[in-house]
């Protein structure tokens, strides 16, 4: 599932429209949540500020049952610095957060496994981007390697999302709305009249990237999960053998690991299990000792010693 | 291809970091406060990170040198130490303990090597390492520094260090699965303190369980090259794997050694069955779900998952016999890991 989080509805509207989402009204969450029937995408609007972002993301991800293969996207407008070593970010430009920082907190770094064409940036979450002063967030030396942009939620949103999802599944894009600091002197560019257009233009550039990335992440996670999967018919045979030998939970786990190992080695495990089940049933195993001997000598035969891990 | 380079702010000005940046001009540099902030994030996906590794350059503030583990070979040294200044590897071997030990699949390299060498100097003094009291310092367990020499240049640094120290009794072991011969030339064989150890296995095991590493031929060619250059060279058949293909593949390995006529010239050959701390194996089963070795059956003895003793002994004895008979390695230079003896 692609899960998009924004602070304001104006930032989310185009995404809700693109993915064909409708607002959920049958729940009590501190965020507005929009979903589709197939569970392919969702949008949450958490309100402005770090506290709202953290609460909104945590509750919405719980509600959506977020887990492996899901992809969290934070999007919103952000203020840039006007004159820096790395050049000028213009209103409407899109950046991707390589670093999410916040005063007095340890920064968070989303994994950059899946590439995108947007410029890297450090997103600094502040209470009020208008209070920005170049002296406070001086861009010099080490700091000048990544451009800084300022928002009011990202740090808290990703930290909350990281409780549910890995850093490889967290991504944030910001479109530059104006320059941080006193807007009167720094020059506010985007206002209510053109904000919608700038945001929607950004979404049109972002949708293909988000869709492609979500697809790749889903494929990668499915591939990983597929190794762990034991097919239904094999599961049934494992169950049958476990029942015949009256195996404990630990014994069944040992057996499952053994079979998983054989599967990964390319062996025909079903044929072996079928043979073991019929042999066990036909052996007249009378007591616990007989069953344990059969398990040790026949099932785990070439693996003397057994696995005490489980 | 490393696209993102996380560098600690305190390391940005160090020559090591500057050299790395010059070698990776296209990488985006992200200045970070502490390497731990990237390396120890919550919920990381080791396998995905491993597929597309980024590099973290940090400052090690917690010490570089540790006592060698009973699970590792000391090849008869009186003091066995282990030095970690780079973590994680570019290869993805199916049995590698790093998959159970590391929270991140990204590469980590420390830039403050002067601190590392200072610590080693202190240890050499404290332990009074001399001709009569030998020390093995393993420097590449957590990372194949030889394979990454083109990027990090650690081999050159260690060579300079042992050259400057001129310490009798010190052996610095660089272990690798890389078959690139030219990295041997980054070191000087001058005082024999630097030992190259090629980790080898049967050709079948290499193909199946050691993807992204050099094949057996290339490794042995590189070993032969290092022997000719006057270095002390070792081979490590470690871990020896008891896999369905059987131990026959190890005979082929011995034949390859014989074909190069280096058996008698080897400084040591080390053998040990597969073993891993049990806690690591549990994590390895999550991080390497496609590895059959992770799901084999093991005994747990004193916290280590390993083969049953008779199973391991049968394997190692068979291979050791072949090393003598087929490869021409003198028996006294074959070291079989005995964890019990190591403790005693």
XYZ file of C-alpha atoms in Angstrom:
654
model
C 0.000 0.000 0.000
C 1.173 3.514 -0.759
C 0.498 5.623 2.332
C 0.781 9.364 1.813
C 0.914 11.790 4.687
C 0.512 15.551 4.483
C -0.148 18.263 7.011
C -2.863 20.099 5.080
C -5.726 18.956 2.939
C -4.594 21.262 0.129
C -1.368 19.189 -0.040
C -3.279 15.897 -0.120
C -6.224 16.597 -2.403
C -4.505 15.817 -5.695
C -3.158 12.504 -4.383
C -6.564 11.451 -3.068
C -7.995 12.248 -6.496
C -5.206 10.444 -8.416
C -5.577 7.227 -6.417
C -9.399 7.435 -6.352
C -9.675 7.617 -2.567
C -12.638 8.477 -0.398
C -12.588 9.743 3.167
C -13.223 7.215 5.895
C -15.871 8.453 8.254
C -16.402 5.317 10.339
C -13.447 5.755 12.625
C -12.150 7.953 15.392
C -8.626 9.017 14.495
C -6.702 12.214 15.114
C -6.162 12.460 11.342
C -8.326 12.514 8.240
C -7.814 9.245 6.367
C -8.697 8.528 2.754
C -8.575 5.002 1.369
C -9.646 2.943 -1.623
C -11.541 -0.317 -1.516
C -8.666 -2.418 -2.810
C -6.259 -1.232 -0.150
C -3.678 -0.067 -2.696
C -3.298 3.494 -1.454
C -4.227 5.746 1.440
C -3.792 9.388 2.278
C -3.706 10.895 5.746
C -3.964 14.557 6.640
C -2.511 14.995 10.107
C -2.621 18.759 10.656
C 0.276 21.136 11.183
C 3.021 20.731 13.753
C 5.155 17.894 15.039
C 2.798 16.659 17.727
C -0.119 16.351 15.294
C 2.119 14.602 12.770
C 3.388 11.986 15.247
C -0.052 11.222 16.691
C -1.743 11.246 13.295
C 0.839 8.977 11.641
C 0.976 6.487 14.520
C -2.782 6.149 14.770
C -3.398 6.064 11.012
C -0.688 3.443 10.402
C -2.181 1.326 13.183
C -5.622 1.748 11.639
C -4.303 0.828 8.187
C -2.335 -2.154 9.539
C 0.900 -0.961 7.899
C 3.653 -3.534 7.534
C 6.190 -5.130 5.198
C 5.828 -3.990 1.586
C 3.977 -0.783 2.478
C 5.464 2.502 1.398
C 5.168 5.712 3.417
C 5.413 9.031 1.571
C 5.499 12.380 3.309
C 4.757 15.341 1.086
C 4.330 19.029 1.699
C 5.489 22.523 1.068
C 8.695 23.750 2.656
C 10.742 26.894 2.911
C 14.235 27.051 1.452
C 17.209 29.190 2.233
C 17.735 31.990 -0.167
C 21.453 32.194 -0.751
C 23.669 29.264 -0.043
C 26.808 27.588 -1.334
C 24.823 25.010 -3.224
C 22.793 27.492 -5.228
C 19.226 28.635 -5.022
C 16.200 26.421 -4.731
C 13.340 28.116 -6.506
C 9.675 27.934 -5.564
C 8.146 24.876 -7.194
C 11.372 22.848 -7.061
C 11.090 19.418 -5.512
C 13.621 17.989 -3.089
C 13.925 14.593 -1.437
C 14.840 14.338 2.228
C 18.139 12.517 2.727
C 18.289 13.744 6.303
C 15.461 14.690 8.657
C 16.534 16.799 11.565
C 15.006 18.688 14.396
C 16.499 20.871 17.073
C 17.682 18.940 20.160
C 16.929 15.542 18.587
C 19.160 12.989 16.863
C 18.607 13.227 13.108
C 16.837 10.486 11.205
C 18.063 9.187 7.869
C 15.619 7.492 5.472
C 17.281 4.770 3.425
C 18.090 5.839 -0.113
C 17.769 2.459 -1.778
C 15.298 3.443 -4.458
C 16.469 6.328 -6.558
C 14.516 9.395 -7.645
C 15.389 12.321 -9.885
C 14.911 14.982 -7.197
C 17.650 16.948 -5.486
C 18.777 15.717 -2.082
C 18.145 17.942 0.907
C 18.153 18.054 4.663
C 14.686 18.818 5.928
C 14.770 20.655 9.230
C 11.544 20.475 11.187
C 10.954 23.663 13.137
C 8.059 25.139 15.053
C 7.810 28.105 12.755
C 9.825 28.400 9.526
C 9.272 32.152 9.617
C 11.449 32.318 12.713
C 14.404 30.959 10.728
C 17.540 32.989 10.970
C 20.595 32.251 8.839
C 22.789 32.512 11.941
C 20.911 29.708 13.679
C 21.086 27.264 10.807
C 24.320 28.484 9.259
C 25.185 26.773 6.012
C 28.926 26.505 5.979
C 31.546 23.775 5.842
C 29.945 20.396 6.488
C 26.490 21.926 6.489
C 26.856 23.228 2.980
C 27.012 19.721 1.491
C 23.243 19.346 1.582
C 20.766 22.143 1.024
C 18.441 22.736 3.947
C 14.722 23.218 3.693
C 12.347 23.852 6.568
C 9.002 22.327 7.425
C 6.900 21.798 10.521
C 6.203 18.043 10.619
C 8.606 15.716 8.811
C 10.891 14.705 11.661
C 8.001 13.627 13.874
C 6.149 11.970 10.992
C 9.069 9.747 9.956
C 10.044 8.882 13.511
C 6.478 7.708 14.120
C 6.354 5.868 10.787
C 9.673 4.142 11.563
C 7.953 2.360 14.449
C 5.966 0.498 11.802
C 8.127 0.497 8.679
C 11.820 0.257 7.865
C 13.838 3.276 6.739
C 13.844 1.863 3.191
C 10.056 2.327 3.064
C 10.058 5.946 4.211
C 10.400 8.765 1.737
C 9.739 12.468 1.849
C 9.371 14.981 -0.929
C 9.053 18.700 -0.381
C 8.148 21.331 -2.892
C 9.571 24.738 -2.216
C 6.892 27.297 -1.425
C 8.939 30.240 -0.250
C 12.070 31.181 1.595
C 12.486 30.486 5.262
C 12.826 33.428 7.586
C 10.846 36.594 7.710
C 8.724 36.373 4.598
C 8.492 40.120 4.312
C 12.233 40.488 3.964
C 13.035 37.106 2.442
C 10.274 37.334 -0.096
C 7.247 35.058 0.160
C 6.541 33.658 -3.295
C 3.607 31.318 -2.973
C 0.361 32.478 -1.481
C -3.146 31.115 -1.304
C -3.869 32.067 -4.879
C -1.155 29.975 -6.484
C -0.405 27.348 -3.823
C -2.805 24.806 -5.254
C -1.227 25.016 -8.700
C 2.329 24.625 -7.394
C 1.339 21.650 -5.231
C -0.602 19.946 -8.000
C 2.211 20.480 -10.493
C 4.566 18.848 -8.020
C 2.254 15.856 -7.644
C 2.196 15.320 -11.411
C 5.976 14.954 -11.325
C 5.877 12.805 -8.211
C 3.196 10.253 -9.087
C 5.273 8.225 -11.579
C 8.239 8.179 -9.170
C 6.091 7.139 -6.211
C 4.296 4.427 -8.203
C 7.540 3.020 -9.562
C 9.232 3.039 -6.166
C 6.262 1.432 -4.435
C 6.213 -1.300 -7.058
C 9.928 -2.021 -6.637
C 9.631 -2.108 -2.853
C 6.638 -4.425 -3.062
C 8.503 -6.772 -5.413
C 11.585 -6.825 -3.188
C 9.557 -7.527 -0.058
C 7.535 -10.234 -1.794
C 10.742 -11.895 -2.969
C 12.066 -11.903 0.591
C 8.806 -13.259 1.947
C 8.652 -15.959 -0.726
C 11.756 -17.638 0.722
C 10.015 -17.944 4.069
C 6.865 -19.392 2.577
C 6.211 -23.099 2.867
C 3.629 -24.236 0.290
C 0.243 -25.422 1.569
C 0.722 -29.065 0.547
C 4.091 -29.196 2.296
C 2.550 -27.571 5.397
C -0.083 -30.322 5.441
C 2.555 -33.042 5.233
C 4.565 -31.376 8.004
C 1.442 -31.255 10.120
C 0.702 -34.927 9.423
C 4.231 -36.010 10.333
C 4.206 -33.769 13.422
C 0.910 -35.301 14.555
C 2.029 -38.872 13.915
C 5.199 -38.342 15.919
C 3.368 -36.190 18.499
C 6.056 -33.539 18.144
C 6.235 -30.610 20.537
C 6.239 -27.043 19.245
C 10.058 -27.041 19.354
C 10.183 -30.330 17.482
C 7.848 -29.025 14.787
C 10.018 -25.919 14.400
C 13.116 -28.117 14.039
C 11.342 -30.134 11.403
C 10.153 -27.025 9.588
C 13.666 -25.561 9.497
C 15.050 -28.835 8.232
C 12.466 -28.899 5.436
C 13.047 -25.233 4.622
C 16.755 -25.994 4.294
C 16.038 -28.915 1.952
C 13.654 -26.751 -0.094
C 16.281 -24.040 -0.466
C 18.758 -26.720 -1.551
C 16.343 -27.695 -4.319
C 15.281 -31.068 -2.909
C 11.871 -32.680 -3.470
C 10.640 -32.318 0.087
C 7.074 -33.472 -0.519
C 8.189 -36.882 -1.765
C 10.443 -37.276 1.282
C 7.744 -36.144 3.698
C 5.136 -38.438 2.138
C 7.521 -41.371 2.489
C 8.277 -40.441 6.108
C 4.594 -40.107 7.008
C 3.706 -43.517 5.584
C 6.801 -45.092 7.134
C 5.956 -43.598 10.540
C 2.342 -44.736 10.293
C 3.405 -48.229 9.255
C 6.150 -48.620 11.856
C 3.839 -49.212 14.784
C 5.500 -46.608 16.973
C 4.239 -47.617 20.397
C 5.582 -45.055 22.792
C 7.445 -41.776 23.169
C 10.822 -43.506 22.976
C 9.927 -45.095 19.619
C 8.717 -41.790 18.239
C 11.817 -39.929 19.424
C 14.048 -42.587 17.896
C 12.201 -42.350 14.602
C 12.469 -38.568 14.614
C 16.199 -38.699 15.376
C 17.192 -41.596 13.131
C 14.802 -41.245 10.222
C 13.581 -37.649 10.017
C 16.748 -35.853 11.055
C 18.874 -38.831 10.046
C 21.809 -37.113 8.390
C 21.656 -34.248 10.829
C 22.868 -35.892 14.004
C 22.591 -33.799 17.074
C 19.481 -31.885 16.077
C 18.894 -28.200 16.365
C 18.487 -26.838 19.844
C 17.899 -23.319 18.682
C 14.151 -23.447 18.677
C 27.915 1.343 -6.944
C 27.782 3.526 -3.868
C 25.399 6.430 -4.395
C 25.151 7.853 -0.916
C 28.094 8.587 1.303
C 27.292 9.350 4.926
C 30.249 11.065 6.552
C 30.538 12.113 10.155
C 31.090 15.840 10.413
C 34.208 15.225 12.541
C 35.609 12.974 9.806
C 34.939 15.244 6.845
C 38.329 16.909 6.997
C 40.364 13.731 7.501
C 42.513 12.482 4.591
C 40.670 9.137 4.570
C 37.312 10.842 3.972
C 38.730 13.198 1.394
C 40.174 10.244 -0.504
C 36.856 8.383 -0.405
C 35.008 11.456 -1.671
C 37.472 11.786 -4.513
C 36.932 8.127 -5.450
C 33.170 8.492 -5.383
C 32.627 11.837 -7.051
C 29.037 11.039 -8.031
C 27.896 10.019 -4.583
C 25.684 12.365 -2.617
C 27.459 13.303 0.585
C 25.246 13.430 3.642
C 26.992 14.929 6.668
C 25.981 13.061 9.805
C 26.513 13.699 13.499
C 27.371 10.127 14.542
C 27.730 6.966 12.465
C 25.497 5.138 14.927
C 22.557 7.311 13.838
C 22.636 5.633 10.418
C 24.019 2.215 11.258
C 21.684 1.430 14.149
C 18.331 2.712 12.889
C 15.170 0.864 13.851
C 13.585 -1.745 11.587
C 16.314 -1.849 8.942
C 16.043 -4.341 6.109
C 19.489 -5.941 6.004
C 18.923 -7.821 2.746
C 17.633 -4.790 0.852
C 20.442 -2.593 2.098
C 22.931 -5.278 1.166
C 21.597 -5.321 -2.383
C 22.323 -1.630 -2.819
C 24.924 -0.697 -0.257
C 25.754 2.814 0.813
C 28.859 3.775 2.731
C 29.093 5.325 6.167
C 32.391 6.914 7.159
C 32.685 7.441 10.873
C 34.969 8.027 13.816
C 35.428 5.065 16.118
C 35.308 6.417 19.660
C 34.821 3.095 21.410
C 38.035 1.200 20.742
C 39.189 -0.866 17.796
C 40.883 -3.909 19.298
C 39.174 -6.822 21.005
C 40.280 -10.205 22.243
C 39.963 -12.873 19.562
C 36.990 -15.165 19.898
C 37.262 -18.847 20.865
C 35.305 -19.437 17.682
C 38.207 -18.191 15.555
C 41.599 -19.627 14.701
C 44.732 -18.256 16.306
C 47.087 -20.636 14.461
C 49.259 -21.187 17.501
C 49.701 -17.545 18.550
C 50.123 -16.714 22.246
C 47.955 -13.644 22.006
C 45.005 -13.459 19.654
C 43.379 -10.109 19.006
C 40.852 -8.848 16.558
C 40.677 -5.367 15.129
C 37.532 -3.903 13.612
C 37.769 -0.679 11.644
C 35.409 -1.575 8.799
C 32.123 -3.398 9.106
C 30.099 -5.329 6.586
C 31.185 -6.838 3.341
C 30.350 -6.506 -0.320
C 29.932 -10.258 -0.752
C 26.837 -12.088 0.386
C 28.015 -15.510 1.526
C 25.210 -17.801 2.607
C 26.873 -18.715 5.908
C 28.273 -15.326 6.910
C 27.842 -14.377 10.581
C 27.581 -10.711 9.629
C 24.004 -11.433 8.553
C 23.233 -12.225 12.155
C 25.500 -9.707 13.801
C 24.922 -6.457 11.951
C 21.779 -4.369 12.190
C 22.610 -2.666 8.896
C 23.638 -4.021 5.508
C 25.475 -0.820 4.629
C 29.253 -0.565 4.645
C 30.904 1.235 7.538
C 34.507 2.405 7.512
C 36.323 4.288 10.226
C 38.491 7.207 9.210
C 40.576 7.636 12.380
C 43.092 4.900 11.652
C 45.816 6.726 13.581
C 43.809 6.026 16.749
C 43.569 2.394 15.703
C 47.316 2.064 15.180
C 47.936 3.823 18.495
C 45.738 1.272 20.239
C 47.589 -1.614 18.575
C 50.938 -0.122 19.596
C 49.704 0.037 23.177
C 48.619 -3.598 23.042
C 51.970 -4.706 21.637
C 53.688 -3.010 24.568
C 51.284 -4.292 27.199
C 51.519 -7.864 25.949
C 55.289 -7.604 25.446
C 55.023 -9.082 21.990
C 58.378 -10.384 20.833
C 59.998 -13.256 19.006
C 59.127 -15.453 21.997
C 55.601 -14.181 22.544
C 53.661 -14.108 19.327
C 50.482 -12.242 18.574
C 47.980 -12.753 15.784
C 46.006 -9.639 14.965
C 43.103 -10.384 12.632
C 42.046 -7.217 10.858
C 39.482 -8.250 8.298
C 36.846 -10.450 9.864
C 34.013 -7.927 9.650
C 34.879 -6.699 6.159
C 36.877 -7.964 3.198
C 39.283 -5.021 3.263
C 41.375 -6.650 0.548
C 38.430 -6.647 -1.881
C 37.778 -2.981 -1.078
C 41.431 -1.908 -1.177
C 40.773 0.198 -4.263
C 38.357 2.305 -2.244
C 39.671 2.245 1.325
C 43.411 1.658 0.972
C 43.639 -0.079 4.357
C 46.188 -2.679 3.173
C 48.700 0.025 2.330
C 48.133 1.566 5.768
C 48.680 -1.730 7.613
C 51.746 -2.456 5.535
C 53.199 0.924 6.484
C 52.314 0.275 10.119
C 54.063 -3.101 10.411
C 56.971 -1.721 8.451
C 57.381 1.141 10.880
C 56.888 -1.039 13.958
C 59.384 -3.773 12.986
C 57.939 -5.885 15.780
C 59.095 -9.495 15.919
C 56.273 -11.831 16.848
C 53.479 -9.723 15.384
C 51.351 -11.204 12.629
C 48.688 -9.032 11.041
C 46.339 -11.244 9.097
C 44.345 -9.946 6.139
C 41.742 -12.476 5.110
C 39.953 -12.299 1.771
C 37.932 -14.055 -0.886
C 39.095 -11.648 -3.572
C 41.190 -12.849 -6.490
C 42.534 -9.476 -7.602
C 46.286 -9.902 -7.576
C 47.258 -6.258 -7.865
C 46.216 -5.447 -4.273
C 49.097 -7.623 -3.062
C 51.366 -4.947 -4.500
C 49.887 -2.368 -2.128
C 51.867 -4.038 0.637
C 55.537 -4.686 1.283
C 56.631 -8.154 2.409
C 59.629 -6.613 4.181
C 59.470 -8.003 7.718
C 56.955 -10.813 7.306
C 54.486 -9.350 9.786
C 51.745 -9.052 7.202
C 50.045 -12.290 6.233
C 47.534 -12.718 3.450
C 44.993 -15.439 4.010
C 42.774 -16.542 1.182
C 39.525 -18.010 2.346
C 38.776 -20.959 0.055
C 36.220 -23.686 -0.295
C 35.222 -26.311 -2.815
C 34.349 -24.920 -6.275
C 30.728 -26.055 -5.790
C 30.410 -24.309 -2.440
C 31.911 -21.117 -3.825
C 29.430 -21.113 -6.677
C 26.476 -21.898 -4.482
C 27.155 -20.134 -1.201
C 29.640 -17.376 -2.008
C 28.082 -15.296 -4.766
C 29.808 -12.026 -5.621
C 33.232 -13.409 -4.729
C 36.106 -14.486 -6.950
C 36.163 -18.100 -8.089
C 38.602 -20.625 -6.631
C 41.040 -20.333 -9.499
C 41.382 -16.562 -9.141
C 41.854 -16.811 -5.378
C 44.546 -19.462 -5.654
C 46.233 -17.550 -8.474
C 46.363 -14.500 -6.222
C 47.704 -16.645 -3.360
C 50.387 -18.044 -5.657
C 51.265 -14.508 -6.746
C 51.632 -13.396 -3.120
C 53.845 -16.417 -2.360
C 56.070 -15.499 -5.298
C 56.226 -11.907 -4.056
C 57.671 -13.186 -0.785
C 54.633 -12.815 1.491
C 53.574 -15.269 4.129
C 50.389 -16.786 2.750
C 47.743 -18.841 4.463
C 44.600 -20.569 3.345
C 41.460 -20.750 5.443
C 39.005 -23.547 4.769
C 36.695 -21.953 7.167
C 33.882 -22.654 7.517
C 33.966 -26.191 6.272
C 30.388 -26.915 5.231
C 28.615 -30.225 5.588
C 26.285 -29.851 2.637
C 24.412 -32.282 0.458
C 27.099 -32.115 -2.230
C 29.363 -33.970 0.197
C 33.013 -33.333 0.985
C 34.171 -34.482 -2.474
C 34.475 -30.885 -3.663
C 37.248 -30.311 -1.131
C 39.332 -32.916 -2.949
C 39.113 -30.754 -6.072
C 40.283 -27.822 -3.988
C 43.308 -29.832 -2.834
C 44.075 -30.760 -6.433
C 43.981 -27.071 -7.395
C 46.462 -26.281 -4.621
C 48.743 -29.070 -5.804
C 48.532 -27.834 -9.417
C 50.069 -24.539 -8.270
C 52.712 -26.271 -6.216
C 52.211 -23.952 -3.244
C 51.255 -26.537 -0.591
C 54.712 -26.591 0.988
C 55.099 -22.837 0.792
C 51.963 -22.047 2.746
C 52.485 -20.548 6.171
C 49.396 -22.288 7.547
C 46.102 -23.803 6.507
C 43.214 -23.342 8.904
C 40.114 -25.471 9.121
C 36.968 -25.151 11.143
C 33.419 -26.403 10.834
C 30.564 -23.963 10.448
C 29.723 -22.311 13.751
C 27.938 -19.155 14.748
C 26.672 -17.668 18.002
C 23.152 -19.035 18.440
C 21.676 -15.555 18.827
C 23.203 -14.541 15.511
C 21.797 -17.628 13.813
C 18.292 -16.662 14.848
C 18.728 -13.221 13.267
C 20.480 -14.746 10.253
C 17.398 -16.840 9.579
C 15.451 -13.585 9.258
C 18.093 -11.635 7.351
C 19.109 -14.418 4.967
C 15.884 -16.334 4.361
C 17.246 -17.824 1.125
C 20.292 -19.446 2.724
C 19.958 -23.219 3.218
C 22.846 -23.106 5.672
C 20.880 -20.866 8.007
C 18.231 -23.571 8.298
C 20.481 -26.582 8.785
C 20.357 -28.370 12.122
C 22.952 -27.481 14.694
C 23.850 -28.250 18.244
C 24.117 -25.349 20.600
C 27.181 -25.642 22.789
C 27.921 -22.799 25.177
C 25.935 -20.352 23.098
C 27.404 -21.404 19.767
C 25.422 -23.213 17.108
C 27.688 -25.760 15.464
C 27.816 -29.236 13.994
C 27.808 -32.173 16.349
C 31.458 -32.963 17.276
C 31.634 -36.291 15.422
C 30.068 -34.752 12.317
C 32.590 -31.915 12.360
C 35.571 -34.148 13.137
C 34.750 -36.520 10.307
C 34.704 -33.634 7.865
C 37.786 -31.789 9.033
C 39.869 -34.967 9.395
C 38.953 -36.014 5.886
C 39.911 -32.636 4.454
C 43.085 -32.368 6.525
C 44.143 -35.778 5.219
C 43.638 -34.620 1.681
C 45.525 -31.410 2.310
C 48.562 -33.462 3.304
C 48.187 -36.236 0.758
C 46.923 -34.364 -2.294
C 47.856 -30.719 -1.776
C 51.253 -31.401 -0.226
C 50.710 -29.218 2.842
C 52.977 -30.257 5.736
C 50.782 -31.691 8.493
C 52.216 -29.446 11.201
C 50.998 -26.393 9.322
C 47.392 -27.508 9.347
C 45.385 -26.027 12.209
C 41.980 -27.449 12.997
C 39.826 -25.297 15.232
C 39.391 -26.856 18.634
C 37.137 -24.580 20.646
C 37.654 -26.554 23.825
C 41.435 -26.257 23.598
C 41.145 -22.561 22.776
C 39.285 -22.016 26.050
C 41.755 -24.050 28.066
